[in-house]
Short mmCIF file of C-alpha atoms in Angstrom, two decimals:
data_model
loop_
_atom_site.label_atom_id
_atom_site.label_comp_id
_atom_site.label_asym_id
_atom_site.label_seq_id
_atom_site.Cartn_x
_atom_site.Cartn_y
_atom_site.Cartn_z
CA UNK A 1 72.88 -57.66 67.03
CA UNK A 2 69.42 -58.26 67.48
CA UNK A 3 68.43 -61.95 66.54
CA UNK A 4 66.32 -61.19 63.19
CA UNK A 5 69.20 -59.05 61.96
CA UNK A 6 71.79 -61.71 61.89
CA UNK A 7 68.71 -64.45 60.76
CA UNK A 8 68.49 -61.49 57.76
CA UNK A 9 72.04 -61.20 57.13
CA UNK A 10 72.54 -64.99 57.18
CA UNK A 11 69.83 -65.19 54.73
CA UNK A 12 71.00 -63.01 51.98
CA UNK A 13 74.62 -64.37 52.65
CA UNK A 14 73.60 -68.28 52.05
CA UNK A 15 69.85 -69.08 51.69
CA UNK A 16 70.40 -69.68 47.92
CA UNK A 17 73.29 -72.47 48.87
CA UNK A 18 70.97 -73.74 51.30
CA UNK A 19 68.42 -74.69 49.48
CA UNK A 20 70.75 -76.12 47.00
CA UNK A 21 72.50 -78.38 49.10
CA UNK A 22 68.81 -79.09 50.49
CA UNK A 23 67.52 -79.16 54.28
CA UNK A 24 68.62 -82.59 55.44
CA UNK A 25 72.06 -81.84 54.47
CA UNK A 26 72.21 -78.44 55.86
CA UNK A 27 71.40 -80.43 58.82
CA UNK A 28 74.26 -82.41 58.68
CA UNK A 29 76.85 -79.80 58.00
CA UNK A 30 75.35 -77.92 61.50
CA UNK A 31 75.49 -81.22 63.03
CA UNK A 32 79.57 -81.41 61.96
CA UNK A 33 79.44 -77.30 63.83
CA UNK A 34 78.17 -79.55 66.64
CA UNK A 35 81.38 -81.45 66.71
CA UNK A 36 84.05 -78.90 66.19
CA UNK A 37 82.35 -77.40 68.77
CA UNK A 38 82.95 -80.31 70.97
CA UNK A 39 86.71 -80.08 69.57
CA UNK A 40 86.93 -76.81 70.97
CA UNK A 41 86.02 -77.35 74.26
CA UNK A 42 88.22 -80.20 74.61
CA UNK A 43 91.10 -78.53 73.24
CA UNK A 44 90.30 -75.53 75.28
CA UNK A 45 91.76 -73.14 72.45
CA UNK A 46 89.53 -70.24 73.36
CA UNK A 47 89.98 -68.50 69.42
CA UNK A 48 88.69 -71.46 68.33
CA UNK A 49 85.87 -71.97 71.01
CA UNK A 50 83.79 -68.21 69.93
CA UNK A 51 84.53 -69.45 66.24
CA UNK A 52 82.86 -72.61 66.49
CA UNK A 53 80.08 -70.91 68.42
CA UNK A 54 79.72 -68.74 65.87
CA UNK A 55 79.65 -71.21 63.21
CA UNK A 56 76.80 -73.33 65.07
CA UNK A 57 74.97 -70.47 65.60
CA UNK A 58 75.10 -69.51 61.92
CA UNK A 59 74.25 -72.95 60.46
CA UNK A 60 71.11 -73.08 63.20
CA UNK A 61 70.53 -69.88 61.88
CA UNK A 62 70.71 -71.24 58.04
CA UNK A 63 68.48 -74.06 59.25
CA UNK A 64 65.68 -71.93 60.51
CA UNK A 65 65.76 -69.65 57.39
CA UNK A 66 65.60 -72.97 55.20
CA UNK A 67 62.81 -74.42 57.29
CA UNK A 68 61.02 -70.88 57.53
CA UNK A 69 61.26 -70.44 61.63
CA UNK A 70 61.49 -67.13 62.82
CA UNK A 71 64.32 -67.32 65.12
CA UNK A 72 63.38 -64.49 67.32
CA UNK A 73 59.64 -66.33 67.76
CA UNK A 74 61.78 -69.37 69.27
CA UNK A 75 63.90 -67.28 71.00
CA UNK A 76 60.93 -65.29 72.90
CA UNK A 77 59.73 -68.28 74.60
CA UNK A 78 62.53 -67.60 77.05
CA UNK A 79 62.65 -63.88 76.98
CA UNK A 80 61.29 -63.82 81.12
CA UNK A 81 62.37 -66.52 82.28
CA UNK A 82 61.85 -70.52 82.21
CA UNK A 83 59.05 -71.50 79.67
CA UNK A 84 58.66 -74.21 82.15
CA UNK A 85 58.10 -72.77 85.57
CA UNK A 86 58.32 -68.93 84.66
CA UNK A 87 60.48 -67.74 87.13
CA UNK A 88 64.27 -66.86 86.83
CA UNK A 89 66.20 -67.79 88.17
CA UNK A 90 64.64 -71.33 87.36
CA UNK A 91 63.05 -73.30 89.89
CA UNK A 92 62.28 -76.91 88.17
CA UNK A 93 63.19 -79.51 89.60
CA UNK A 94 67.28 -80.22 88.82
CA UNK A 95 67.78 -82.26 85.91
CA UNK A 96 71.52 -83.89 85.43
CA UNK B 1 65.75 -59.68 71.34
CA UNK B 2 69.59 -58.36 71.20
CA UNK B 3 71.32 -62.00 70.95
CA UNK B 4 73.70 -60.06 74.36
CA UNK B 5 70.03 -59.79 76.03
CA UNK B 6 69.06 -63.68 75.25
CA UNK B 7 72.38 -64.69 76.67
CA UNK B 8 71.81 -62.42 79.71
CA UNK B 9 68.22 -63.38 80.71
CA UNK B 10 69.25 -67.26 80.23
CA UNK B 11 72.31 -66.90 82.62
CA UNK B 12 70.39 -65.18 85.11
CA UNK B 13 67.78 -67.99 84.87
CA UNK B 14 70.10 -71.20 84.30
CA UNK B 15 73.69 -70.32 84.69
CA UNK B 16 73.59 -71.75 88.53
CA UNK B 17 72.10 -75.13 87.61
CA UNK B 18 74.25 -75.16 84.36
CA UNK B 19 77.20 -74.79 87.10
CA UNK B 20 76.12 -77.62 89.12
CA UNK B 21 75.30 -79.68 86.10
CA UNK B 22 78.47 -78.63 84.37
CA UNK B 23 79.80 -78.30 80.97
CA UNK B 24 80.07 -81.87 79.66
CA UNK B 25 76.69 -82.44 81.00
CA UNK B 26 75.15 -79.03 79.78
CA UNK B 27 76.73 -80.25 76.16
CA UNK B 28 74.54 -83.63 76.30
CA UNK B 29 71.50 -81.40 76.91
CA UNK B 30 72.36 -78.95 74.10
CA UNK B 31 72.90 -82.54 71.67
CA UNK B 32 69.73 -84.10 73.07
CA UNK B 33 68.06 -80.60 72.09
CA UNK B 34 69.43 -81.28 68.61
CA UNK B 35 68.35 -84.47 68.18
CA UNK B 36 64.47 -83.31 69.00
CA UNK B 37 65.11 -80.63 66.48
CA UNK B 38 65.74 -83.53 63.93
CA UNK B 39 62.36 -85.43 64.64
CA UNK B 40 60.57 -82.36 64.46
CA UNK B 41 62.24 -81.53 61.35
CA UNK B 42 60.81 -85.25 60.40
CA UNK B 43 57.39 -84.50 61.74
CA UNK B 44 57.01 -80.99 60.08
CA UNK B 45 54.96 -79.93 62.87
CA UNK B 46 55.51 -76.73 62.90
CA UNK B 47 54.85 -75.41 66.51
CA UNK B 48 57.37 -78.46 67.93
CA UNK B 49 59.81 -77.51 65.31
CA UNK B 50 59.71 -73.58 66.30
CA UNK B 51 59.75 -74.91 69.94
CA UNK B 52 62.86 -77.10 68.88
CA UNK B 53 64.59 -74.48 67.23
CA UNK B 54 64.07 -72.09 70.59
CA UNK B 55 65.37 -75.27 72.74
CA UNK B 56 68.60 -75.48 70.66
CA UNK B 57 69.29 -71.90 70.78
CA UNK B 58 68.57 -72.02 74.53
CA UNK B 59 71.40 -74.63 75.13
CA UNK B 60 73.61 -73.71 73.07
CA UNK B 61 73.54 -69.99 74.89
CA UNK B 62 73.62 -71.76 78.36
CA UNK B 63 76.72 -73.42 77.11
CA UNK B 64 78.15 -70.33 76.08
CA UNK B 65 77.38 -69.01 79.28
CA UNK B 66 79.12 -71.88 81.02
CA UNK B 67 82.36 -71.50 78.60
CA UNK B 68 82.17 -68.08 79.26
CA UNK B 69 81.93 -67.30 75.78
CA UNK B 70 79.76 -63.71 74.31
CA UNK B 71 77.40 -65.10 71.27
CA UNK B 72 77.52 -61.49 70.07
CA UNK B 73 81.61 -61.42 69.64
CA UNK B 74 80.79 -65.42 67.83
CA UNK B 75 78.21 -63.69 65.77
CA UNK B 76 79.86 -60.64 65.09
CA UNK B 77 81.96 -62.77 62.54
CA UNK B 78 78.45 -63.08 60.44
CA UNK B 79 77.98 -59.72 61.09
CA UNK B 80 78.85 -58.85 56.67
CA UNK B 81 78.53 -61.41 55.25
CA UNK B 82 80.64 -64.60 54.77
CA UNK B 83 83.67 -64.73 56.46
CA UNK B 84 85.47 -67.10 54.18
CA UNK B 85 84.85 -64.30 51.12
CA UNK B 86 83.37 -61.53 52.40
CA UNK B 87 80.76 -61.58 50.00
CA UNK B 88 76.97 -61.72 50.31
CA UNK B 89 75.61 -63.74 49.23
CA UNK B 90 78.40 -65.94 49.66
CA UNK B 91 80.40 -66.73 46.21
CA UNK B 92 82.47 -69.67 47.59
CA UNK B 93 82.91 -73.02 45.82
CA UNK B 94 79.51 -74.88 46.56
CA UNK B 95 79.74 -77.60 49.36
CA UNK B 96 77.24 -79.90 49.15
#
């Protein structure tokens, strides 16, 4: 699925509820995502683990459309390589 | 950019020093990313907050990576609409 496709679909599916509940609280709701996500990894349950990667990815998704970001513009700053040093594999220094 | 080819060119530039990082680690990152996401939200300046929104994505795909989990099989769940009612838009009961 090609990035703008599912920022489209996502759109038409929730953009309306979005901008109801309002952008600081569509915030919040990917920022509980965040957590179950966190949940999942801990609990290693790996049905669970593509669902809540699914589900942050979605509300990031809802995020962008409510703030008017074109996901696949954010997305091409990595498209060859590091946006930092340009190569890839990466060769920045090592950040823990 | 297929969301498979994002996923692909950011484990063949990261998924080494993701490794050696490691998950837990890799998860601060992607949280640290969503916390700069917020003050750009707060700043509305609009290049940081595309650059944000690219930085979030990034990390959350590296963690995928890491997890060995495919975005597109997560997505896929998006794919018609909401997966709660199948509907889209989405004819739920609002959550605010």
């Amino acid at each position: 699925m090609e990035i703008a496709e599912l920022q489209a679909v996502l759109r038409r599916t929730y953009v309306e509820r979005d901008a109801r509940r309002g952008r600081d609280a569509t915030f919040r709701w990917m920022t509980e995502e965040v957590g179950e996500l966190a949940r999942a990894i801990r609990t290693g349950d790996r049905e669970n683990l593509v669902h809540e990667f699914g589900d942050v990815l979605a509300w990031l998704t809802s995020l962008a459309n409510l703030t008017d970001v074109d996901l696949e513009e954010a997305a091409a700053r990595y498209a060859s390589g590091c946006p930092r040093c340009g190569a890839s594999p990466c060769v920045c220094e090592f950040r823990p």
